[in-house]
Structures are given as structure tokens and as C-alpha cells.
Short mmCIF file of C-alpha atoms in Angstrom, two decimals:
data_model
loop_
_atom_site.label_atom_id
_atom_site.label_comp_id
_atom_site.label_asym_id
_atom_site.label_seq_id
_atom_site.Cartn_x
_atom_site.Cartn_y
_atom_site.Cartn_z
CA UNK A 1 0.13 0.39 0.10
CA UNK A 2 1.35 3.51 -1.04
CA UNK A 3 1.10 6.22 1.25
CA UNK A 4 0.99 9.64 0.52
CA UNK A 5 3.78 12.06 1.90
CA UNK A 6 2.91 14.01 5.25
CA UNK A 7 1.10 17.11 4.80
CA UNK A 8 1.13 20.00 7.25
CA UNK A 9 -1.75 21.10 9.20
CA UNK A 10 -1.70 24.96 9.39
CA UNK A 11 -2.47 26.79 12.99
CA UNK A 12 -3.51 30.11 13.51
CA UNK A 13 -0.18 31.44 14.09
CA UNK A 14 1.86 29.56 10.89
CA UNK A 15 -1.25 29.99 8.42
CA UNK A 16 0.63 33.06 6.85
CA UNK A 17 3.82 31.32 6.57
CA UNK A 18 1.94 28.47 4.35
CA UNK A 19 0.00 31.21 2.43
CA UNK A 20 3.05 32.78 1.65
CA UNK A 21 4.55 29.18 0.47
CA UNK A 22 1.30 28.77 -2.05
CA UNK A 23 2.52 32.01 -3.60
CA UNK A 24 6.02 31.24 -4.16
CA UNK A 25 6.90 33.39 -1.31
CA UNK A 26 9.02 32.56 1.65
CA UNK A 27 7.67 34.69 4.42
CA UNK A 28 9.01 34.54 8.10
CA UNK A 29 8.36 36.75 10.96
CA UNK A 30 10.26 40.07 12.14
CA UNK A 31 10.29 41.59 15.35
CA UNK A 32 9.76 45.15 15.06
CA UNK A 33 11.50 46.96 18.09
CA UNK A 34 14.64 44.42 18.26
CA UNK A 35 14.67 43.96 13.97
CA UNK A 36 15.31 40.49 14.58
CA UNK A 37 13.94 38.00 12.31
CA UNK A 38 12.89 34.45 13.64
CA UNK A 39 11.55 31.30 12.57
CA UNK A 40 9.10 29.25 13.43
CA UNK A 41 6.09 31.70 13.82
CA UNK A 42 5.01 32.83 17.06
CA UNK A 43 2.39 35.02 18.70
CA UNK A 44 5.33 37.37 19.76
CA UNK A 45 9.12 37.60 19.62
CA UNK A 46 11.02 35.03 21.04
CA UNK A 47 13.57 37.57 22.54
CA UNK A 48 11.97 40.47 23.47
CA UNK A 49 8.33 39.31 23.98
CA UNK A 50 6.94 42.16 21.79
CA UNK A 51 3.71 41.43 20.06
CA UNK A 52 4.66 43.86 17.51
CA UNK A 53 6.27 41.61 14.92
CA UNK A 54 5.58 41.39 11.17
CA UNK A 55 5.63 38.91 8.13
CA UNK A 56 8.00 39.46 5.59
CA UNK A 57 8.74 38.11 2.48
CA UNK A 58 12.53 37.09 2.54
CA UNK A 59 15.16 36.50 -0.03
CA UNK A 60 14.81 32.87 -0.11
CA UNK A 61 18.72 33.00 -0.38
CA UNK A 62 20.40 30.57 2.18
CA UNK A 63 23.19 28.45 3.15
CA UNK A 64 23.55 24.84 3.50
CA UNK A 65 24.63 24.62 7.12
CA UNK A 66 24.23 20.87 7.97
CA UNK A 67 22.37 17.69 6.56
CA UNK A 68 21.84 14.20 6.49
CA UNK A 69 21.55 11.81 3.21
CA UNK A 70 18.54 9.82 4.55
CA UNK A 71 18.82 6.34 2.87
CA UNK A 72 15.64 4.50 4.68
CA UNK A 73 12.73 6.27 3.11
CA UNK A 74 10.10 7.29 5.34
CA UNK A 75 6.40 6.22 4.30
CA UNK A 76 5.65 8.17 0.76
CA UNK A 77 9.47 8.87 0.13
CA UNK A 78 10.20 5.47 -1.17
CA UNK A 79 11.00 6.93 -4.87
CA UNK A 80 13.06 9.68 -3.37
CA UNK A 81 15.41 7.73 -1.41
CA UNK A 82 18.42 8.14 -0.80
CA UNK A 83 17.18 12.06 0.02
CA UNK A 84 18.52 15.13 1.66
CA UNK A 85 17.17 16.66 4.76
CA UNK A 86 19.17 19.43 5.51
CA UNK A 87 19.42 22.15 7.90
CA UNK A 88 19.45 25.82 5.77
CA UNK A 89 20.62 29.39 7.48
CA UNK A 90 18.36 31.93 5.51
CA UNK A 91 20.38 35.04 4.53
CA UNK A 92 18.37 36.89 7.39
CA UNK A 93 19.36 34.50 10.10
CA UNK A 94 17.14 31.99 10.96
CA UNK A 95 17.58 28.33 10.12
CA UNK A 96 15.24 26.19 9.13
CA UNK A 97 14.93 22.18 8.08
CA UNK A 98 14.27 21.51 4.40
CA UNK A 99 15.09 19.10 1.43
CA UNK A 100 17.33 20.13 -0.88
CA UNK A 101 16.49 19.90 -4.61
CA UNK A 102 18.17 19.74 -7.85
CA UNK A 103 21.39 18.49 -6.79
CA UNK A 104 22.92 14.71 -6.57
CA UNK A 105 22.31 13.51 -2.89
CA UNK A 106 26.00 12.61 -2.81
CA UNK A 107 28.79 14.30 -0.17
CA UNK A 108 30.94 15.49 -2.74
CA UNK A 109 28.02 17.53 -4.13
CA UNK A 110 27.07 19.15 -0.87
CA UNK A 111 29.52 21.36 0.68
CA UNK A 112 28.31 22.79 3.76
CA UNK A 113 27.93 26.80 3.37
CA UNK A 114 27.14 26.50 -0.42
CA UNK A 115 24.81 29.04 -1.64
CA UNK A 116 20.95 27.65 -1.88
CA UNK A 117 17.88 29.25 -2.87
CA UNK A 118 14.16 28.81 -2.27
CA UNK A 119 11.64 26.79 -4.33
CA UNK A 120 8.25 25.14 -3.38
CA UNK A 121 7.08 21.65 -3.82
CA UNK A 122 3.58 20.97 -3.97
CA UNK A 123 2.31 18.75 -1.05
CA UNK A 124 -1.39 18.44 -1.10
CA UNK A 125 -3.35 21.48 -1.28
CA UNK A 126 -0.29 23.32 0.34
CA UNK A 127 3.40 24.16 -0.85
CA UNK A 128 6.11 23.21 1.10
CA UNK A 129 9.36 25.53 0.64
CA UNK A 130 12.51 23.30 -0.02
CA UNK A 131 15.91 24.64 -1.59
CA UNK A 132 18.05 23.86 -4.23
CA UNK A 133 21.48 25.41 -5.39
CA UNK A 134 21.74 29.25 -6.03
CA UNK A 135 21.24 29.92 -9.73
CA UNK A 136 25.04 30.98 -10.88
CA UNK A 137 26.67 29.08 -8.18
CA UNK A 138 29.40 26.88 -9.18
CA UNK A 139 28.49 23.07 -8.62
CA UNK B 1 19.25 24.25 49.35
CA UNK B 2 21.31 21.09 47.90
CA UNK B 3 20.15 17.69 47.93
CA UNK B 4 24.08 16.50 47.99
CA UNK B 5 24.37 13.77 50.47
CA UNK B 6 20.88 13.47 51.68
CA UNK B 7 19.16 10.77 49.33
CA UNK B 8 20.43 7.27 48.41
CA UNK B 9 19.58 4.97 45.57
CA UNK B 10 18.73 1.74 47.60
CA UNK B 11 17.16 -0.27 45.01
CA UNK B 12 18.23 -0.85 41.44
CA UNK B 13 17.38 -3.67 38.85
CA UNK B 14 16.50 -4.16 35.20
CA UNK B 15 13.76 -6.62 33.72
CA UNK B 16 15.07 -10.44 33.74
CA UNK B 17 15.74 -10.33 30.32
CA UNK B 18 16.79 -7.72 27.87
CA UNK B 19 16.79 -7.20 23.97
CA UNK B 20 13.43 -9.22 22.35
CA UNK B 21 10.78 -10.09 24.70
CA UNK B 22 7.64 -10.46 22.73
CA UNK B 23 5.84 -11.87 25.75
CA UNK B 24 5.95 -8.51 27.54
CA UNK B 25 4.03 -5.39 27.21
CA UNK B 26 5.57 -1.90 28.09
CA UNK B 27 3.55 -1.76 30.78
CA UNK B 28 4.57 -5.34 32.14
CA UNK B 29 7.97 -4.42 31.87
CA UNK B 30 7.49 -1.38 34.05
CA UNK B 31 6.36 -3.83 36.69
CA UNK B 32 9.01 -6.45 36.45
CA UNK B 33 11.52 -4.13 36.88
CA UNK B 34 9.69 -2.81 40.03
CA UNK B 35 9.47 -6.02 41.55
CA UNK B 36 12.87 -6.92 40.81
CA UNK B 37 14.33 -3.79 42.47
CA UNK B 38 11.78 -4.45 45.50
CA UNK B 39 13.68 -7.62 46.00
CA UNK B 40 17.36 -5.93 45.11
CA UNK B 41 16.93 -3.74 48.47
CA UNK B 42 14.25 -6.18 50.57
CA UNK B 43 11.58 -3.74 50.77
CA UNK B 44 7.97 -4.11 50.18
CA UNK B 45 5.94 -2.30 47.89
CA UNK B 46 3.97 -1.35 50.84
CA UNK B 47 6.63 0.94 51.71
CA UNK B 48 6.53 3.00 48.85
CA UNK B 49 4.77 6.36 48.34
CA UNK B 50 6.03 8.05 45.54
CA UNK B 51 5.85 6.82 41.97
CA UNK B 52 7.71 7.91 38.88
CA UNK B 53 7.50 6.58 35.35
CA UNK B 54 7.68 7.89 31.77
CA UNK B 55 6.50 6.09 28.80
CA UNK B 56 3.62 4.76 30.70
CA UNK B 57 1.44 6.80 33.32
CA UNK B 58 3.33 6.72 36.88
CA UNK B 59 -0.89 6.49 37.92
CA UNK B 60 -0.89 3.23 35.68
CA UNK B 61 2.36 1.70 37.09
CA UNK B 62 1.09 2.41 40.85
CA UNK B 63 -2.25 0.97 40.21
CA UNK B 64 -0.53 -1.98 38.36
CA UNK B 65 1.23 -2.60 41.42
CA UNK B 66 -1.21 -1.55 44.05
CA UNK B 67 0.55 1.42 45.24
CA UNK B 68 -1.10 4.52 46.60
CA UNK B 69 1.28 7.19 45.99
CA UNK B 70 1.34 10.73 47.79
CA UNK B 71 3.74 11.61 45.30
CA UNK B 72 3.54 11.26 41.44
CA UNK B 73 5.87 12.24 38.71
CA UNK B 74 4.97 11.76 35.06
CA UNK B 75 8.00 13.94 33.61
CA UNK B 76 8.12 12.33 30.24
CA UNK B 77 10.94 14.46 28.32
CA UNK B 78 12.24 11.44 26.60
CA UNK B 79 15.20 9.38 27.26
CA UNK B 80 16.67 11.71 30.08
CA UNK B 81 13.19 11.46 31.95
CA UNK B 82 14.71 9.10 34.47
CA UNK B 83 17.59 11.40 35.43
CA UNK B 84 15.07 14.14 35.92
CA UNK B 85 12.61 11.78 37.94
CA UNK B 86 15.64 10.85 40.45
CA UNK B 87 16.44 14.76 40.78
CA UNK B 88 12.96 15.78 41.15
CA UNK B 89 12.18 12.64 43.60
CA UNK B 90 15.77 14.02 45.70
CA UNK B 91 14.06 17.21 46.20
CA UNK B 92 11.17 15.64 47.15
CA UNK B 93 12.25 13.34 49.72
CA UNK B 94 14.72 16.14 51.09
CA UNK B 95 11.28 18.20 51.51
CA UNK B 96 9.64 15.83 53.22
CA UNK B 97 7.08 15.42 50.71
CA UNK B 98 7.43 11.58 50.37
CA UNK B 99 9.50 9.15 52.00
CA UNK B 100 10.38 5.99 49.39
CA UNK B 101 10.18 6.88 45.74
CA UNK B 102 10.14 4.08 42.87
CA UNK B 103 10.89 5.02 39.43
CA UNK B 104 10.03 2.85 36.57
CA UNK B 105 10.95 2.48 33.06
CA UNK B 106 9.45 -0.10 30.51
CA UNK B 107 9.43 -0.06 26.72
CA UNK B 108 8.80 -2.45 23.98
CA UNK B 109 10.82 -0.68 21.68
CA UNK B 110 11.18 -3.31 19.18
CA UNK B 111 8.48 -5.82 20.07
CA UNK B 112 5.80 -3.10 20.21
CA UNK B 113 3.81 -4.74 22.57
CA UNK B 114 1.16 -2.50 24.26
CA UNK B 115 3.49 0.73 22.96
CA UNK B 116 1.68 4.22 22.28
CA UNK B 117 1.99 5.16 18.78
CA UNK B 118 4.91 7.43 17.52
CA UNK B 119 3.47 10.03 14.72
CA UNK B 120 3.70 13.36 15.87
CA UNK B 121 0.13 15.09 14.75
CA UNK B 122 0.39 17.32 11.41
CA UNK B 123 -0.47 20.68 13.40
CA UNK B 124 2.21 20.07 15.90
CA UNK B 125 5.54 22.10 15.32
CA UNK B 126 7.27 19.09 14.20
CA UNK B 127 4.56 18.14 12.39
CA UNK B 128 4.59 21.09 10.14
CA UNK B 129 8.01 21.79 9.90
CA UNK B 130 10.08 18.79 10.25
CA UNK B 131 7.75 15.89 9.24
CA UNK B 132 7.26 17.28 5.83
CA UNK B 133 10.67 16.66 4.82
CA UNK B 134 10.88 12.92 5.11
CA UNK B 135 12.08 12.68 8.49
CA UNK B 136 12.11 8.92 9.59
CA UNK B 137 13.06 8.54 13.50
CA UNK B 138 16.01 9.17 15.11
CA UNK B 139 18.50 8.36 12.41
CA UNK B 140 17.39 11.13 10.25
CA UNK B 141 17.36 13.78 12.79
CA UNK B 142 19.95 12.97 15.53
CA UNK B 143 23.06 13.22 13.53
CA UNK B 144 21.76 16.19 11.53
CA UNK B 145 24.60 18.63 13.02
CA UNK B 146 27.61 16.02 12.94
CA UNK B 147 28.96 17.17 9.31
CA UNK B 148 28.80 20.40 10.55
CA UNK B 149 31.13 19.39 13.79
CA UNK B 150 32.99 17.54 11.37
CA UNK B 151 33.69 20.93 9.48
CA UNK B 152 33.90 23.04 12.43
CA UNK B 153 36.66 20.62 14.48
CA UNK B 154 37.64 18.22 11.89
CA UNK B 155 36.35 15.38 13.22
CA UNK B 156 37.06 12.21 10.98
CA UNK B 157 34.57 9.42 9.99
CA UNK B 158 37.36 6.99 11.46
CA UNK B 159 36.98 8.75 14.78
CA UNK B 160 33.18 8.86 14.67
CA UNK B 161 33.64 5.08 14.06
CA UNK B 162 35.64 4.54 17.05
CA UNK B 163 33.11 5.50 19.40
CA UNK B 164 31.33 2.05 18.19
CA UNK B 165 34.31 0.01 18.60
CA UNK B 166 35.41 1.48 22.19
CA UNK B 167 31.98 0.48 23.45
CA UNK B 168 31.74 -2.96 22.03
CA UNK B 169 35.28 -3.60 23.98
CA UNK B 170 33.28 -3.01 26.98
CA UNK B 171 30.06 -4.81 25.54
CA UNK B 172 32.12 -8.11 25.08
CA UNK B 173 32.80 -8.13 28.61
CA UNK B 174 29.19 -8.04 29.87
CA UNK B 175 26.88 -11.47 29.11
CA UNK B 176 23.63 -9.24 29.37
CA UNK B 177 24.69 -6.95 26.17
CA UNK B 178 22.88 -7.48 23.22
CA UNK B 179 25.84 -7.27 21.10
CA UNK B 180 28.88 -8.87 22.09
CA UNK B 181 31.29 -9.45 19.58
CA UNK B 182 34.27 -7.36 18.99
CA UNK B 183 34.30 -4.98 15.74
CA UNK B 184 36.98 -2.88 13.94
CA UNK B 185 36.58 0.58 12.43
CA UNK B 186 36.42 -1.06 9.28
CA UNK B 187 33.34 -3.12 10.10
CA UNK B 188 31.91 0.24 11.46
CA UNK B 189 32.52 1.76 8.06
CA UNK B 190 31.19 -1.27 6.11
CA UNK B 191 28.13 -1.51 8.01
CA UNK B 192 25.13 -0.04 5.54
CA UNK B 193 24.71 3.34 5.29
CA UNK B 194 21.52 4.98 7.38
CA UNK B 195 21.43 8.24 7.27
CA UNK B 196 24.99 10.00 5.86
CA UNK B 197 27.29 10.00 7.79
CA UNK B 198 26.02 7.39 10.25
CA UNK B 199 26.73 3.69 9.49
CA UNK B 200 24.13 0.92 11.16
CA UNK B 201 26.93 0.28 13.73
CA UNK B 202 26.83 4.22 14.80
CA UNK B 203 23.22 3.89 15.59
CA UNK B 204 21.67 2.76 18.57
CA UNK B 205 19.81 -0.90 18.81
CA UNK B 206 16.07 -1.20 19.15
CA UNK B 207 15.40 -3.41 22.05
CA UNK B 208 12.27 -4.41 24.71
CA UNK B 209 13.68 -3.98 28.46
CA UNK B 210 13.07 -2.26 31.55
CA UNK B 211 14.32 -1.05 34.99
CA UNK B 212 13.52 0.43 37.94
CA UNK B 213 15.24 2.51 41.01
CA UNK B 214 13.98 2.93 44.44
CA UNK B 215 15.08 6.24 46.49
CA UNK B 216 14.88 7.17 50.32
CA UNK B 217 16.45 9.43 52.36
CA UNK B 218 20.10 8.97 53.59
CA UNK B 219 18.59 9.13 56.84
CA UNK B 220 16.48 5.95 56.56
CA UNK B 221 18.63 4.30 54.15
CA UNK B 222 21.47 4.46 56.99
CA UNK B 223 18.52 2.83 59.59
CA UNK B 224 17.68 0.15 57.01
CA UNK B 225 19.44 -3.55 56.81
CA UNK B 226 20.48 -3.19 52.93
CA UNK B 227 21.79 -6.16 51.05
CA UNK B 228 23.66 -3.92 48.87
CA UNK B 229 25.38 -0.32 49.71
CA UNK B 230 23.55 2.85 49.17
CA UNK B 231 24.57 4.98 46.26
CA UNK B 232 24.42 8.54 46.90
CA UNK B 233 23.03 11.49 44.89
CA UNK B 234 25.72 14.18 45.02
CA UNK B 235 24.49 16.63 42.61
CA UNK B 236 21.95 16.72 39.47
CA UNK B 237 20.86 18.97 36.52
CA UNK B 238 18.43 19.29 34.25
CA UNK B 239 17.60 21.58 31.06
CA UNK B 240 15.81 21.78 27.47
CA UNK B 241 16.01 23.46 24.29
CA UNK B 242 13.63 22.76 21.68
CA UNK B 243 11.14 19.92 20.51
CA UNK B 244 12.59 20.41 17.31
CA UNK B 245 16.35 19.73 16.52
CA UNK B 246 16.25 21.98 13.42
CA UNK B 247 15.84 24.82 16.09
CA UNK B 248 19.09 24.10 17.82
CA UNK B 249 21.11 27.12 18.78
CA UNK B 250 24.30 25.42 17.84
CA UNK B 251 24.39 22.26 15.73
CA UNK B 252 27.82 21.48 17.38
CA UNK B 253 27.00 21.35 21.21
CA UNK B 254 23.96 20.80 23.08
CA UNK B 255 23.19 23.94 25.29
CA UNK B 256 20.89 21.43 27.58
CA UNK B 257 23.66 19.16 28.11
CA UNK B 258 26.00 22.32 29.13
CA UNK B 259 23.22 23.62 31.30
CA UNK B 260 22.24 20.37 33.12
CA UNK B 261 25.84 19.36 33.58
CA UNK B 262 27.08 22.75 34.92
CA UNK B 263 24.50 22.59 37.86
CA UNK B 264 25.28 18.97 38.57
CA UNK B 265 28.47 19.25 39.16
CA UNK B 266 28.36 22.63 40.94
CA UNK B 267 26.11 20.85 43.27
CA UNK B 268 28.43 18.01 43.98
CA UNK B 269 31.07 20.25 44.46
CA UNK B 270 33.16 17.65 42.75
CA UNK B 271 36.03 18.15 39.95
CA UNK B 272 35.88 16.45 36.56
CA UNK B 273 39.62 14.63 37.63
CA UNK B 274 37.56 12.89 40.28
CA UNK B 275 35.07 11.21 38.44
CA UNK B 276 36.01 7.69 37.74
CA UNK B 277 33.11 6.31 35.48
CA UNK B 278 30.94 8.04 33.10
CA UNK B 279 27.88 7.08 31.42
CA UNK B 280 26.87 9.46 28.72
CA UNK B 281 23.51 8.45 26.68
CA UNK B 282 24.69 7.15 23.45
CA UNK B 283 21.79 6.80 21.10
CA UNK B 284 24.04 7.64 18.12
CA UNK B 285 28.24 7.46 18.05
CA UNK B 286 28.43 11.41 18.34
CA UNK B 287 26.57 11.78 21.46
CA UNK B 288 29.80 10.69 23.44
CA UNK B 289 31.66 13.23 21.64
CA UNK B 290 29.17 15.92 22.23
CA UNK B 291 28.91 14.79 25.77
CA UNK B 292 32.48 14.71 26.82
CA UNK B 293 32.80 18.08 25.21
CA UNK B 294 29.77 19.85 26.64
CA UNK B 295 29.93 18.14 30.27
CA UNK B 296 33.41 19.44 30.13
CA UNK B 297 35.45 16.80 30.57
CA UNK B 298 37.72 17.65 27.32
CA UNK B 299 37.85 20.87 25.65
CA UNK B 300 35.60 21.80 22.32
CA UNK B 301 36.88 19.67 19.23
CA UNK B 302 39.01 17.20 21.08
CA UNK B 303 36.55 14.19 22.08
CA UNK B 304 36.81 12.37 19.26
CA UNK B 305 41.02 12.20 19.33
CA UNK B 306 40.40 11.54 23.17
CA UNK B 307 38.22 8.35 22.08
CA UNK B 308 39.79 6.95 19.21
CA UNK B 309 43.08 7.13 21.23
CA UNK B 310 41.81 4.77 23.70
CA UNK B 311 40.76 6.92 26.50
CA UNK B 312 37.52 5.61 27.14
CA UNK B 313 37.96 2.03 26.67
CA UNK B 314 38.83 -0.81 29.08
CA UNK B 315 41.76 0.27 30.87
CA UNK B 316 41.36 4.02 29.43
CA UNK B 317 41.48 6.79 32.21
CA UNK B 318 38.20 7.72 31.63
CA UNK B 319 35.78 4.50 31.45
CA UNK B 320 32.58 5.56 29.45
CA UNK B 321 29.52 3.36 28.83
CA UNK B 322 30.87 0.52 30.26
CA UNK B 323 27.81 -1.56 30.00
CA UNK B 324 28.06 -1.42 26.18
CA UNK B 325 25.96 1.79 25.99
CA UNK B 326 22.92 2.14 23.69
CA UNK B 327 24.96 1.09 20.86
CA UNK B 328 25.86 -2.47 22.24
CA UNK B 329 23.95 -3.02 25.40
CA UNK B 330 20.47 -2.39 24.96
CA UNK B 331 18.42 0.59 23.74
CA UNK B 332 14.84 0.23 24.22
CA UNK B 333 13.78 3.88 23.28
CA UNK B 334 14.25 5.93 26.63
CA UNK B 335 17.59 4.43 27.43
CA UNK B 336 18.43 6.70 30.34
CA UNK B 337 17.39 4.30 32.91
CA UNK B 338 19.84 1.68 31.99
CA UNK B 339 22.98 4.41 32.11
CA UNK B 340 21.85 4.98 35.90
CA UNK B 341 21.65 1.48 36.35
CA UNK B 342 25.20 0.90 35.32
CA UNK B 343 26.48 3.92 37.48
CA UNK B 344 24.79 2.20 40.43
CA UNK B 345 26.29 -1.14 39.51
CA UNK B 346 29.59 0.16 39.26
CA UNK B 347 29.37 2.44 42.35
CA UNK B 348 28.45 -1.01 44.34
CA UNK B 349 31.13 -2.72 42.84
CA UNK B 350 29.08 -5.47 41.25
CA UNK B 351 29.04 -4.38 37.49
CA UNK B 352 29.95 -7.08 34.60
CA UNK B 353 32.64 -4.98 33.48
CA UNK B 354 33.87 -3.68 36.82
CA UNK B 355 36.30 -0.48 36.84
CA UNK B 356 38.29 -0.77 39.91
CA UNK B 357 37.49 1.70 42.78
CA UNK B 358 34.74 3.61 41.23
CA UNK B 359 33.82 6.27 44.32
CA UNK B 360 31.97 8.73 41.60
CA UNK B 361 29.89 8.11 38.91
CA UNK B 362 28.16 10.65 36.44
CA UNK B 363 25.16 9.63 34.42
CA UNK B 364 24.06 12.08 31.70
CA UNK B 365 21.06 11.44 29.82
CA UNK B 366 19.43 13.19 26.47
CA UNK B 367 15.90 13.14 25.80
CA UNK B 368 14.24 13.57 22.01
CA UNK B 369 16.75 14.76 19.73
CA UNK B 370 19.11 17.02 21.85
CA UNK B 371 15.71 18.10 23.25
CA UNK B 372 16.36 17.57 26.86
CA UNK B 373 18.91 16.65 29.46
CA UNK B 374 19.38 15.37 32.96
CA UNK B 375 22.66 15.01 34.95
CA UNK B 376 23.15 12.76 37.96
CA UNK B 377 26.45 12.70 39.83
CA UNK B 378 26.37 9.72 41.98
CA UNK B 379 28.44 8.42 44.87
CA UNK B 380 29.78 5.92 47.64
CA UNK B 381 29.21 6.77 51.22
CA UNK B 382 32.78 7.79 51.21
CA UNK B 383 32.25 10.68 48.99
CA UNK B 384 29.00 11.44 50.18
CA UNK B 385 30.41 12.00 53.91
CA UNK B 386 32.77 14.37 52.34
#
């Protein structure tokens, strides 16, 4: 029996993030008083607790911070294995988990700190932020 | 207030067998371990007035055993829950909330008999921000910072593999260890790739089993006619970081490890050089590396060489994971209980691979994927009195 890949269920505080992804934009929050970007979405700034926070569409540029290449597929990912589960560091500072696409899942192709850019993969009725090597970057 | 020397572990036991136990549910494993712990110290269940457990509710455990508790701790923060149960129970006993606390673990990690389901809800943080990326159990999460550590400190794949080799040397001396045959670096590096950079032999076992502890005040312990020497709680710590490993502050070090250990060492008032024996929860081969550094036994970036040079092996200057660890002894899912059991055995002098003259032992646990931590500094009566 084949299983679909898991689809996230947005909550009120994360809805703008998923709405952004559907519009092919990476949106995260920024605290107005302390100017810090942060991820994951929260009701107020995790640093200063100000509720004066804004949703901002960020550049989508990131660097590869760390990763594993998973050889034992999660249900729904059988056709993808081996695949990369990465930690990416956004140009704006926060880090997040994402898959890498458009690059072979081999260590020699995946240099830490390589430049990446966001892309969006259809997942159920949502689109999921993923990352690929930045266009124009030497690979 | 400090609990140093005020509370003792008087009973400690594991389930009759460990490994593959298809005829026991998770709750039965808790109960069997509890009964063995009662036998271990010769007390009756009617003496117990406090119950702590993780995996199964402490209420379920108390009811199964026919104990009416006046202290209940259901702290369930992953594999280090039991270190934290000991910490909370020590404070509760010292404060007079209860007299005798039973702490149990039982998990049908392999056979999955009566085990709770694992999948997080799609609306949880992990369900939204990690699960969609095809994470599949701890091997896809726990090691996600290892390549960053390698880049920052130059740790080699061989050094990482040496952790598994060193621990198998301890396991080879332990008849209860699940894996006992000696292995080489080549064996580790040739084992199947699970999630690069981790090979099969760098990942923990998946087993069934349980363990239980019984704690009371040092005063009460001294008045009892115990068959085995009490083990004293010298210092304890706990901390937490995030339920999502992707939110770690630093992928080369655990903030929870550092905070928890610093508190435990400060309370115990001991120097690292006074630690005779060490247990660091090893769900994966990189955990002892992070642990040795975050607990302060070696400097940043030094642990890989420290282990590969043999310092933690039998005969080495810092015996580490002497039961064989989660990599070779047993790993039910929440392994912390077994790390404490081995510390107690070493301090009593009756471990399978006994280290000579252990007076201070540290048991450090992790919960989730660097989500939480608990640290115990334990000692013999000689040390507790000083």
C-alpha cells in the first residue's frame, strides 16, 4: 500500500507562512522593536516578547548549514531515497529544516555553506519550501 | 538548598531479560523491573509512597503494583526522564513530601507490545516544520549536526566510528549486552549507510526491556538493613532546548547538556578529575563526543581524538559507557534508565565489566533529539560524607 507524503496542518499562527508558500514566497516573522527575524512562527518575539511583529517576505537565499542523506525512506518518500534532509541558514539569520532538490544526494555534491535558494514543492493542497543550489553558483 | 548526600538509591534492577521480549507489554516491563528492584533492596511495596515513570503513566504503574502514592511524577521528556525523576524525587524526599520513591522504565521498543504510537500530529510544530521533509525516526534527526561538527573541528569518519568500537570492547565483557562480538573500524565503516554520515553500527540498538530504582533519604537508608551499599545523590541537573532539533542554537554543542551538567557538577562540588566512571547516553556515536565536551571533560573539538586514542576503553583513564551503551548493550527507546543502572552497579562494585575503585560516577542523559538533558552525579558513602 502506498502512502502519501505527510501534509502539514497550518494553525492560526502559522497560516501566513503556508499562505506565503502557496504564493511561492518565503515569509517569516520579524520583530519590529528588536529588528530580529525569527523562525518558527510565534505570537510574539521569542527574544523580547514584543507582540509588534510583522510577516516579511524574505530573499529565499540561504546557505547549507548541515545535513544527512537519508537512505531509509519515510513512508511516501520511497521513490526519493536517498534524499537530503538539511538545515539551511537563511540570509536573514534563522535556520530551518528543508529538503534539497536539484542536486545529487552525494556528499561530494553537497558542500557545507554552499549557496542555496528557495523553491516550492506541491504537497497536498499546500506548497512546501525546499531549497536548491543557487542559480549561478559553481557546483 | 542542595540535596547533596541527603538521598540514596537503595534499590536498582533491570527486567529479567533485555533484547527481544515479545511476551511482555510495556507496562509489564515496568512492573517486572519494579518487582526486581524491591527484591534488590529487600523492601516491600507498602514502603513506597512515591511513584515516577515515563512512557507509561506513573498512575498506571502505581495501580498495576497496588501502590497508593502521595507523590507522583510523570515527567516525560524523552530518554533522560529518569535522571530528572531522580532529581525531582531527591528534592521531594529532602523536602519531606514523601519517603520512598519508585522510578520505573519499561519499553517494548522492538516488539511494540502495548506501546504508544509514535507519529506526531500534522498541526504540531514538528508536524509542520520537520515531518514534511521525510524525517523517519531518530537516525534522520539526531545526527543532523554531525557534518557541521566535522567541518568545524575536523572530526573524521574513523574517529566517529571509533566510538562504536570502544563501546563494543566494554560490551564484550558483559554477558547481558545485546551485541558482544568485537568490531573494527572497518566493520563500522562497511556497515550499511543509514543516514549519511551515520552507518548502522553508529546507531543504537532497538530493544525491549525495563529498569527501576528505589530512592529514600540517606537517614532512612542508614537505618535499614540493606543487602547492598546505598548509592548517594551528590548533584543533579536538568535543562531543555527545543522539541525540534532544527531549532538548535549550535549544531556542534547541546545547550541543554551544558546547562544540566554545570548545575549537577556545581551541586556535587566535585572536579572532573574526581569522576571515576561516566555514562553518556549514546543513541548515536556522536553523542559521547558532544557529551564529553559539553560536560567539560575535554575541550571543544577534542573528544573524537580522546575516544579514538583509547581513553574511554577498558583500561583507559575515563571509563565511558561500560555496559556497552545504547550502541551495544540495549536501547529500548528511552535508554537513560540503563545508564543510571550501570552507574549504580559500578558504585556498588558489582558491574559485569567492573572498573576498580569507583567512588564517583556521572550518568548523563538526553531526551528527544538534543531536546532535553538530565545529569546525575552519584557517589559512594565515602564521598557523600566528605
